[in-house]
Short mmCIF file of C-alpha atoms in Angstrom, two decimals:
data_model
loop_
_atom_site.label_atom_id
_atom_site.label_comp_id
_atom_site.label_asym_id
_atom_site.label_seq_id
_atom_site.Cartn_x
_atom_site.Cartn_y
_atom_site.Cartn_z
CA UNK A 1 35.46 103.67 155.52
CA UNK A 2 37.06 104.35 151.75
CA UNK A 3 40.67 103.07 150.80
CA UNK A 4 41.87 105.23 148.19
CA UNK A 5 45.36 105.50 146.21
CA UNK A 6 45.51 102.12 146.10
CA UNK A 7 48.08 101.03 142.86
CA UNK A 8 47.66 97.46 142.61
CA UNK A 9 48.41 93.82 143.90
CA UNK A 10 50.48 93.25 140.40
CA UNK A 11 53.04 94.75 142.54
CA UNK A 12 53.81 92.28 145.02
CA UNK A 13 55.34 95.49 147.59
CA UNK A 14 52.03 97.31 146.95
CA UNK A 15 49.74 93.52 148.03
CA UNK A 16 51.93 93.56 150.87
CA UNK A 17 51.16 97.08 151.69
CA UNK A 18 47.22 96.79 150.74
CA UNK A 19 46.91 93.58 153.09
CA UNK A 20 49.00 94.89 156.15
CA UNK A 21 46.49 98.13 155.93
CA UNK A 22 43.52 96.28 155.28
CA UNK A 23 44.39 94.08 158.84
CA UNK A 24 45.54 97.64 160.84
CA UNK A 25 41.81 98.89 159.65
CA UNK A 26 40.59 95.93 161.17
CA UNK A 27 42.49 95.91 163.77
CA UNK A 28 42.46 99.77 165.02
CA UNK A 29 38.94 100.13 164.07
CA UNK A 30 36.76 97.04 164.77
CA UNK A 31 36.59 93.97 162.93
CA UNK A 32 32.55 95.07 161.34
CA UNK A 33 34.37 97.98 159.80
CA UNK A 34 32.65 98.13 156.25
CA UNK A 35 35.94 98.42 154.00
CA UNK A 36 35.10 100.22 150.55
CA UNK A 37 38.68 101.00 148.65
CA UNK A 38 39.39 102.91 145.09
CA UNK A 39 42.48 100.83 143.08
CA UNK A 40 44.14 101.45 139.92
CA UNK A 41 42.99 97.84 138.83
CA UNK A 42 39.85 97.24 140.53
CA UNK A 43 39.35 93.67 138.98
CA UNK A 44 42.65 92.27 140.42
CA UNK A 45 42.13 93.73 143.81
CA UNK A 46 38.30 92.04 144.02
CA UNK A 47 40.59 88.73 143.83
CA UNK A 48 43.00 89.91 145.79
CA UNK A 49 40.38 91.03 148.68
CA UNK A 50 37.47 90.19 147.98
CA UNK A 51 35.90 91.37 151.45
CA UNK A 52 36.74 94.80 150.38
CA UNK A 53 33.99 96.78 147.37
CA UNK A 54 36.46 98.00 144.75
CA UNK A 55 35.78 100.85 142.49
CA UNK A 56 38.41 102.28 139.62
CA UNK A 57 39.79 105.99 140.21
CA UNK A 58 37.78 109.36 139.47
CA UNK A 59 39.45 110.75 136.65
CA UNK A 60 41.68 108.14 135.37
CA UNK A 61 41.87 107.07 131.88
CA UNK A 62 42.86 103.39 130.55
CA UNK A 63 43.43 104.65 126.65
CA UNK A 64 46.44 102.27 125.40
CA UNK A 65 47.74 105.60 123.64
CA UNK A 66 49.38 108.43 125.88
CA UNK A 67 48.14 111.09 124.00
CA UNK A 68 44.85 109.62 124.29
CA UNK A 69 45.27 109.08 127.90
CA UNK A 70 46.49 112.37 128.85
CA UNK A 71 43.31 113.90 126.64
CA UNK A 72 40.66 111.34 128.62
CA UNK A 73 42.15 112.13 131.69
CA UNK A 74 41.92 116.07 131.26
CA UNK A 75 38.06 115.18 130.41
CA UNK A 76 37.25 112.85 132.93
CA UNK A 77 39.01 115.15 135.90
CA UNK A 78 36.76 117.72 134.19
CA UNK A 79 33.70 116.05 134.57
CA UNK A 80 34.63 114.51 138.02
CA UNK A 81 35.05 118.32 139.29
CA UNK A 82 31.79 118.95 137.77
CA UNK A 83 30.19 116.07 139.43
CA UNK A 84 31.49 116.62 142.78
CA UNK A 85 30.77 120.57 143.00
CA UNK A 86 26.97 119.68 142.21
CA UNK A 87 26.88 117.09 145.49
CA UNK A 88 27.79 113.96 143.60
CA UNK A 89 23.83 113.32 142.57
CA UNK A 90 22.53 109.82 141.95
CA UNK A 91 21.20 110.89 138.39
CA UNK A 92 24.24 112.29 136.53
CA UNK A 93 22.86 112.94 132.90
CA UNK A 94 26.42 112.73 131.03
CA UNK A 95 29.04 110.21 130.60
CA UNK A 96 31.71 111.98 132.32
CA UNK A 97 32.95 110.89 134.51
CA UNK A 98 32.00 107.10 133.48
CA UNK A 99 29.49 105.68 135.56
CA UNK A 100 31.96 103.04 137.87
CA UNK A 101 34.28 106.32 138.27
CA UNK A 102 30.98 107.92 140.09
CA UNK A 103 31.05 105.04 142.46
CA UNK A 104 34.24 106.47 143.84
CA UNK A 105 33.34 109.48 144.08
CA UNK A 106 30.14 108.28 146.28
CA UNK A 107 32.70 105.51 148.34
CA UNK A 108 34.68 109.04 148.83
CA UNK A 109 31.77 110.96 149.61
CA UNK A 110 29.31 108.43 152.07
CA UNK A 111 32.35 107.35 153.66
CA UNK A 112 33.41 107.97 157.46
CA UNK A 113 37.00 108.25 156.94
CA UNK A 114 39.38 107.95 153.98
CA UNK A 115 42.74 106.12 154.47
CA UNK A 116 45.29 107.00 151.75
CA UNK A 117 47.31 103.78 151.27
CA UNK A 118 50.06 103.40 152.51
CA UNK A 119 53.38 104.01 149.88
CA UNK A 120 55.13 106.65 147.64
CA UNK A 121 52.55 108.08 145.22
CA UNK A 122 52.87 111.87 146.14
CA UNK A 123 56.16 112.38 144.46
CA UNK A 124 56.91 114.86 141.15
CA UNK A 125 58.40 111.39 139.49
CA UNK A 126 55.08 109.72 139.97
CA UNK A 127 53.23 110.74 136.64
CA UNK A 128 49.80 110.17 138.59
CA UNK A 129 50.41 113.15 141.37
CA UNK A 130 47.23 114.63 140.23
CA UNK A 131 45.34 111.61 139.80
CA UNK A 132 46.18 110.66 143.46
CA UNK A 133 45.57 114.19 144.86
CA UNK A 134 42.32 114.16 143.37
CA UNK A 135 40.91 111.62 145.41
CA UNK A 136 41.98 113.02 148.42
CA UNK A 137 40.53 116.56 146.79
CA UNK A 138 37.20 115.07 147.07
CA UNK A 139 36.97 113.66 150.49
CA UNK A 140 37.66 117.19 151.21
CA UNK A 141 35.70 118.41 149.15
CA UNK A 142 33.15 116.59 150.84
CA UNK A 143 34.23 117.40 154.23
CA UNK A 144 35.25 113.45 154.95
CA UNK A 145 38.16 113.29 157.48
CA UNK A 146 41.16 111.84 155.55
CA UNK A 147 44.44 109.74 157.12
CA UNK A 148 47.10 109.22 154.90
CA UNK A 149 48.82 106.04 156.33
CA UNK A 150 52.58 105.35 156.52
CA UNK A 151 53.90 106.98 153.17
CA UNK A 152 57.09 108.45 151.55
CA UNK A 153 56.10 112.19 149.89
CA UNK A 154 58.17 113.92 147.88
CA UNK A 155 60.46 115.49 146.56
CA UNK A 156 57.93 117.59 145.02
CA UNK A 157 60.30 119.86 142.50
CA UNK A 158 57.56 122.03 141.00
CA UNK A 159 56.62 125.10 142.95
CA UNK A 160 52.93 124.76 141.37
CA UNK A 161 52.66 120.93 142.42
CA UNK A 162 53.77 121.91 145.73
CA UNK A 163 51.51 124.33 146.86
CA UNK A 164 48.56 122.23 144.93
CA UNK A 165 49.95 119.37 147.32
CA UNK A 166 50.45 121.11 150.48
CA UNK A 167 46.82 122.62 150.31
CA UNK A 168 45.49 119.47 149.85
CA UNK A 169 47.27 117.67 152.86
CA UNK A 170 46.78 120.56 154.35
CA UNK A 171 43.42 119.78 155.42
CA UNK A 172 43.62 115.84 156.83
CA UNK A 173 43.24 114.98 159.69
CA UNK A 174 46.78 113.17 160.06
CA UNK A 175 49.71 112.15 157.97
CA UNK A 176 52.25 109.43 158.54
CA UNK A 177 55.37 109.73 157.65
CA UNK A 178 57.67 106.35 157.08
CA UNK A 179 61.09 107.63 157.19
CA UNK A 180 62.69 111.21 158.37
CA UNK A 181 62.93 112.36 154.52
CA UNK A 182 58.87 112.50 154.72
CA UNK A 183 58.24 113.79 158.33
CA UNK A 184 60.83 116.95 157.25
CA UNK A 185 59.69 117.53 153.65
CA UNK A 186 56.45 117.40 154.97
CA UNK A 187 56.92 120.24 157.64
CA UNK A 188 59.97 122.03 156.34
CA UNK A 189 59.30 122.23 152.63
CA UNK A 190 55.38 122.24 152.25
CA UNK A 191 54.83 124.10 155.78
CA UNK A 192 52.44 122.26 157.57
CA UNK A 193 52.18 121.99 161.20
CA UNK A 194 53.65 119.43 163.48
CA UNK A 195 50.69 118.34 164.67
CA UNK A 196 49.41 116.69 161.16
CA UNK A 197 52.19 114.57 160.85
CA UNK A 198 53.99 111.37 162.74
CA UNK A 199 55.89 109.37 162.50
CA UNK A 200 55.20 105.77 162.30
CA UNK A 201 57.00 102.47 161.44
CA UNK A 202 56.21 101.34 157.44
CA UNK A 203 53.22 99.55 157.40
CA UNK A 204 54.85 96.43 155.68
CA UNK A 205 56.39 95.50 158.65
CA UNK A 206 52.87 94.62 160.33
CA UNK A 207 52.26 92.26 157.81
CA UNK A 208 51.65 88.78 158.90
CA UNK A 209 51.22 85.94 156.72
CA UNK A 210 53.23 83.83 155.38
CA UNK A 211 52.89 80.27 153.70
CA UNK A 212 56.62 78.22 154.36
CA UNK A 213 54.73 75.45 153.02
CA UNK A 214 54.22 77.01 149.64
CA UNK A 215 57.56 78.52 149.83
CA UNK A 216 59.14 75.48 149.71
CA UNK A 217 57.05 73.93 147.02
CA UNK A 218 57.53 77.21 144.76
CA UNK A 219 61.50 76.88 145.31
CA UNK A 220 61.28 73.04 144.28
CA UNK A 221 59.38 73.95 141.16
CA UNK A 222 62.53 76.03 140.48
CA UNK A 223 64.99 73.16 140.88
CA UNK A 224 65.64 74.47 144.29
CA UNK A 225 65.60 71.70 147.20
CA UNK A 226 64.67 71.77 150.83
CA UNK A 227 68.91 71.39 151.71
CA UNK A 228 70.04 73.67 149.02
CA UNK A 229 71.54 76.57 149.78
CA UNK A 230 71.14 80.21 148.14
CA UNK A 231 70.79 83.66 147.74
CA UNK A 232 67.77 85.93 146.78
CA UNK A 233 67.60 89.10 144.76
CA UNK A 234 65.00 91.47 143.51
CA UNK A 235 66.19 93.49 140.21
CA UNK A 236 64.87 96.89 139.99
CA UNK A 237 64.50 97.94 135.76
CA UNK A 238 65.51 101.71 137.31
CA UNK A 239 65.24 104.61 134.61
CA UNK A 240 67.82 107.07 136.22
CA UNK A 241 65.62 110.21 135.78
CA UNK A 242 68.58 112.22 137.39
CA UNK A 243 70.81 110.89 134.87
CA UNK A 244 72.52 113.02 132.22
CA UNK A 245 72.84 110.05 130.01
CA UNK A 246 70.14 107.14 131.24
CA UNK A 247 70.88 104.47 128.93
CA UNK A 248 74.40 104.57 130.13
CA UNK A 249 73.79 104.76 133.70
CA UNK A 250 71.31 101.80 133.25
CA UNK A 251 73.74 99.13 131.29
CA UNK A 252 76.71 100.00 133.77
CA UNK A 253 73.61 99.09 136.14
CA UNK A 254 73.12 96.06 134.58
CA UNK A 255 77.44 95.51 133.86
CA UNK A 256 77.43 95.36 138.30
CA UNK A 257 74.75 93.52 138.79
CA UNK A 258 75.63 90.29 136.63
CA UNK A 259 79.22 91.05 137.98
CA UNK A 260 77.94 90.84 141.08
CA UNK A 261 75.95 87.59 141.06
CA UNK A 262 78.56 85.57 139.03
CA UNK A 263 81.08 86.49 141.52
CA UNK A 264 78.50 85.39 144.10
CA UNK A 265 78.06 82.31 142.44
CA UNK A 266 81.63 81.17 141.19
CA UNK A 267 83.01 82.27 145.34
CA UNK A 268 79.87 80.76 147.62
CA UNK A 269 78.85 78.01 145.15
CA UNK A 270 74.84 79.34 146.10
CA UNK A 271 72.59 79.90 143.16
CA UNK A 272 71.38 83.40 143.08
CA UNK A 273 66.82 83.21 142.64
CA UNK A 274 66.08 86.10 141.34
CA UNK A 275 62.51 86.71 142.40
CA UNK A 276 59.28 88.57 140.87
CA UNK A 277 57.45 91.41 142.69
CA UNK A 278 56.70 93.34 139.77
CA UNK A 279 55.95 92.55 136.26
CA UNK A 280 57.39 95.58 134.79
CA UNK A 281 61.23 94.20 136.01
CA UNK A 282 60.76 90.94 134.28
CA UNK A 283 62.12 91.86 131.05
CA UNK A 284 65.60 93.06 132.52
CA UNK A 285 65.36 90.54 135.22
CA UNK A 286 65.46 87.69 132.45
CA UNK A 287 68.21 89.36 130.41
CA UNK A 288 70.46 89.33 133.56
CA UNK A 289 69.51 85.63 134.10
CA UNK A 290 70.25 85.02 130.90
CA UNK A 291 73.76 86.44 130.98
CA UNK A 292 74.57 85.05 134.52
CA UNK A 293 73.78 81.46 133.25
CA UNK A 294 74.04 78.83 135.49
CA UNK A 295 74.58 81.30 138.17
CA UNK A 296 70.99 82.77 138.45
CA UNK A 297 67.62 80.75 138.99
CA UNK A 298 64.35 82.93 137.39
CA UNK A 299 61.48 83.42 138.50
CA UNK A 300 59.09 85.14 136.48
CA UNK A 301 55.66 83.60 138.40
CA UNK A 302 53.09 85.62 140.23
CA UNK A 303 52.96 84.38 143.70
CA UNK A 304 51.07 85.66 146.54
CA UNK A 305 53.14 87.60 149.17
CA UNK A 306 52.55 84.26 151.34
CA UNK A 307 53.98 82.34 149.18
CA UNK A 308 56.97 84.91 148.66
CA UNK A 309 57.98 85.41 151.85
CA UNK A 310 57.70 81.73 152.95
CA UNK A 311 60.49 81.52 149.67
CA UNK A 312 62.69 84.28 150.86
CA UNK A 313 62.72 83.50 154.43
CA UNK A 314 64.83 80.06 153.22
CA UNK A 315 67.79 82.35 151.69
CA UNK A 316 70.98 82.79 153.06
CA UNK A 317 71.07 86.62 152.24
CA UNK A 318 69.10 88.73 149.74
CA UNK A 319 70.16 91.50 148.04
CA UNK A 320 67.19 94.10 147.20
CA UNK A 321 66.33 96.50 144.93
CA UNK A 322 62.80 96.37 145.18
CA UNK A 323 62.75 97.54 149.08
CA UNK A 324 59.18 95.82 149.95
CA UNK A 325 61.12 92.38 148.83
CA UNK A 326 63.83 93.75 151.42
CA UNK A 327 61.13 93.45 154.15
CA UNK A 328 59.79 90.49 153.03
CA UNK A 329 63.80 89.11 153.32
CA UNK A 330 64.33 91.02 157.30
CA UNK A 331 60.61 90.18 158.73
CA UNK A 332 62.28 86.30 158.11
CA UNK A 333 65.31 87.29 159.44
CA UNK A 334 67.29 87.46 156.67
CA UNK A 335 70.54 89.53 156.21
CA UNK A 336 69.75 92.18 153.34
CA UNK A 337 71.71 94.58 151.23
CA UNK A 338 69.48 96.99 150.10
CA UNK A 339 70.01 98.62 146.75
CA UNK A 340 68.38 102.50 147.25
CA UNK A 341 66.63 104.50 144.68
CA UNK A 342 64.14 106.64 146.65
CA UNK A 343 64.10 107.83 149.84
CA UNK A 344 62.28 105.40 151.50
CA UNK A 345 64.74 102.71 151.40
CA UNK A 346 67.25 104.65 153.02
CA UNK A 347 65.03 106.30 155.75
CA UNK A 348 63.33 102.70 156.72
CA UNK A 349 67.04 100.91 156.65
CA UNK A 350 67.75 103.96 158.66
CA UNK A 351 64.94 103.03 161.13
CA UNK A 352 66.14 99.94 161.60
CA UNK A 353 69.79 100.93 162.28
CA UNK A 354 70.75 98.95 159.32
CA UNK A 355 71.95 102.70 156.86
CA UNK A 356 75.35 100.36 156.34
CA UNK A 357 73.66 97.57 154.48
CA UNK A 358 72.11 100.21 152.03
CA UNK A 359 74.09 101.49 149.18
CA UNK A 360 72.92 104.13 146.48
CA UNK A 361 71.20 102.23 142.76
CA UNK A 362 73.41 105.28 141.01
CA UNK A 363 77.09 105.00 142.50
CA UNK A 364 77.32 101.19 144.48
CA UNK A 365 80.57 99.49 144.03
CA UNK A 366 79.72 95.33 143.78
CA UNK A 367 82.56 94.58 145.52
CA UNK A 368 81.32 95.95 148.96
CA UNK A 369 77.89 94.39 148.31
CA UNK A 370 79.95 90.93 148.00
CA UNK A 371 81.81 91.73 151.32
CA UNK A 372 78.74 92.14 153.48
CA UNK A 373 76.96 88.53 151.49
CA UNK A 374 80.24 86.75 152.37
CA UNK A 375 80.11 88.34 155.82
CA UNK A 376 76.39 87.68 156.23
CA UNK A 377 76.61 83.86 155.07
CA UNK A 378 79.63 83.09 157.79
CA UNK A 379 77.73 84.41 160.35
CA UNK A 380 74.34 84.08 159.40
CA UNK A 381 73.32 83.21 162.91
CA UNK A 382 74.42 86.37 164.37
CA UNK A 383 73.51 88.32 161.17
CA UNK A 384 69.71 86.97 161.11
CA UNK A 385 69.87 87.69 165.23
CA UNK A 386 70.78 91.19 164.52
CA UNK A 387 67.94 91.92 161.87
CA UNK A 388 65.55 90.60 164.07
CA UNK A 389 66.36 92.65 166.86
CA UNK A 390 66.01 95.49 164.33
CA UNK A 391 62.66 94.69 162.92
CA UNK A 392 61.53 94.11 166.80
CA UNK A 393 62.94 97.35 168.01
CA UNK A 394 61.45 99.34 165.57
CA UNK A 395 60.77 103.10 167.51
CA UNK A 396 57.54 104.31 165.84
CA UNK A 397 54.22 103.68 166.64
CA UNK A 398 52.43 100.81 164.26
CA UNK A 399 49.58 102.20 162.16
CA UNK A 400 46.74 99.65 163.54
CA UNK A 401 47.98 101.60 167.05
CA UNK A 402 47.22 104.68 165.70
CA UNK A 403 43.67 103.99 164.32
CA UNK A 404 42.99 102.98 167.78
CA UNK A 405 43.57 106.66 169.10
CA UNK A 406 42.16 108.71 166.51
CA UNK A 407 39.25 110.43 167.43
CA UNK A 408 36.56 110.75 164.46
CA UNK A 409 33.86 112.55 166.17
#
């Protein structure tokens, strides 16, 4: 079987994601399942998982330029449509699309089932929509039965991008939807029938590995001991595409959230470690650092998701804006305040029964943040009781128990 839409393990959230599907595969469909997958950055993923034959996406471009990039990819979706309607040949005799691009297109093709990784790819803010409904074109195209696991999709704002989406999810087999938002937009808005969708628990959740011991050795490299005390925090460098004036909405962004974790600081006397999941953060991440001082611990290292969880599990309370860093925080049992710019962190918290720990990246006052921290830290027993209770109790059926009922033949 073919993984496709897979982004890439620079994204700590998205490793989690690719490693808690790659186990459900194993688990709902045998552990000799032949894994095949189709990932933004093919190189990082072969070290990343290096069971699994990784191939770059039909139709994507790499050109440093945009304009370049938006050109290539016009050609190369060209020549991938071209490719595909005459039977995806062995002996193609031109260069489009590029010869590891074909290999996709054969994974897609030769496989017997595509999985869609889980996430939140098929949304009108994602600028590679087409890109990622072009793979799942193909295995049409190709007649190969196609599961899209837990995702969030939409809002798809374009009446042209909707109909192009809906008659491509139209024809898989199932779709899994991670949070209300998805299961209605999904039904409601693009008009497919019931029985294509359900609803299932976010895939992150079934994630498990985690390395305490490398936790605790990554927080000591950061000055943090085994005894110390502290608080974690993902920092989300959020663009505010709804915004009539962005860069304003982003520095009053930025205003709260060093407001926030000096307050933290100066009233709890816990160093806020503010921690990497994606690389594209770091820049604002280290200019909040910098003007929180003494209050804020960075860092700006790649660890594995082990390694990240086995950190965050150690904090008194966390305070997300990167959701997958929220689950790595409440699958240790860790009180979180999740900061919400898509629908998926609100539907998930929603899941859990935790919508009052969730507050809007647009409109969220600090000071009620700081309440529910100083709540959370002086009575982190019950607090960490509750979230695992939530994260136990969670309604929906686990992906790796739906593999195990689908019916390929």
């Amino acid at each position: 079987m073919t993984i496709s839409n897979v982004f890439g393990s620079s994204n700590r959230g998205d490793a989690l994601l690719v490693e808690a599907l790659h186990a459900a595969i194993l688990e709902g469909l045998g552990r000799e399942t032949e894994v095949s997958g189709i990932a933004h950055f093919p190189e990082l993923e072969r070290e990343h998982l290096p069971s699994v034959s990784w191939s770059p996406p039909p139709a994507r471009s790499y050109a440093p330029v945009a304009w370049q990039r938006r050109a290539m990819n016009g050609l190369r979706l060209t020549g991938t449509h071209l490719f595909a309607a005459s039977g995806a040949p062995k002996v193609w005799p031109i260069g489009l699309p590029p010869r590891a691009q074909r290999e996709s297109v054969y994974a897609i093709k030769n496989a017997d089932l595509v999985i869609s990784c889980a996430g939140g790819f098929l949304l009108d803010v994602n600028a590679s929509i087409l890109g990622n409904l072009t793979q799942l074109h193909l295995a049409n195209h190709f007649k190969t039965p196609v599961i899209l696991a837990p995702q969030t999709i939409g809002p798809i704002r374009s009446k042209s991008l909707r109909n192009l989406t809906a008659r491509v999810l139209g024809k898989a087999k199932l779709i899994c939807a991670r949070e209300r938002f998805t299961y209605e937009f999904l039904i409601d808005d693009l008009g497919l029938p019931e029985s294509k969708v359900l609803r299932t628990t976010d895939i992150a959740f079934e994630h498990g590995e985690v390395d305490r011991v490398g936790g605790v050795a990554a927080l000591r490299e950061l000055g943090i001991s085994i005894d110390d005390k502290f608080i974690g925090a993902t920092i989300v460098d959020w663009p505010f595409p709804s915004s009539s004036d962005k860069e304003k909405s982003r520095s009053e962004y930025k205003e709260k959230i060093v407001y926030l974790l000096k307050r933290l600081y100066d009233n709890t006397g816990r160093r806020i470690v503010i921690f990497n999941q994606v690389s594209s953060d770091l820049r604002l991440s280290e200019e909040i650092a910098y003007l929180c001082g003494k209050a804020v611990v960075h860092d700006g290292a790649d660890r594995s998701t082990a390694v990240m969880r086995g950190m965050l599990e150690r904090a008194d309370a966390f305070i997300g804006s990167r959701f997958h860093s929220c689950v790595f925080a409440l699958l240790g049992g860790v009180p979180t305040a999740a900061l919400a710019y898509t629908y998926k962190s609100t539907g998930i918290m929603e899941d859990l029964d935790l919508s009052e720990q969730v507050w809007d990246i647009d409109q969220f006052v600090p000071e009620n943040i700081e309440d529910f921290i100083y709540h959370a830290i002086e009575h982190r027993e019950a607090e960490s009781s509750k979230v695992r209770a939530a994260v136990t109790g969670l309604k929906f059926p686990r992906f790796s128990e739906v593999l195990k009922s689908i019916d390929l033949s």
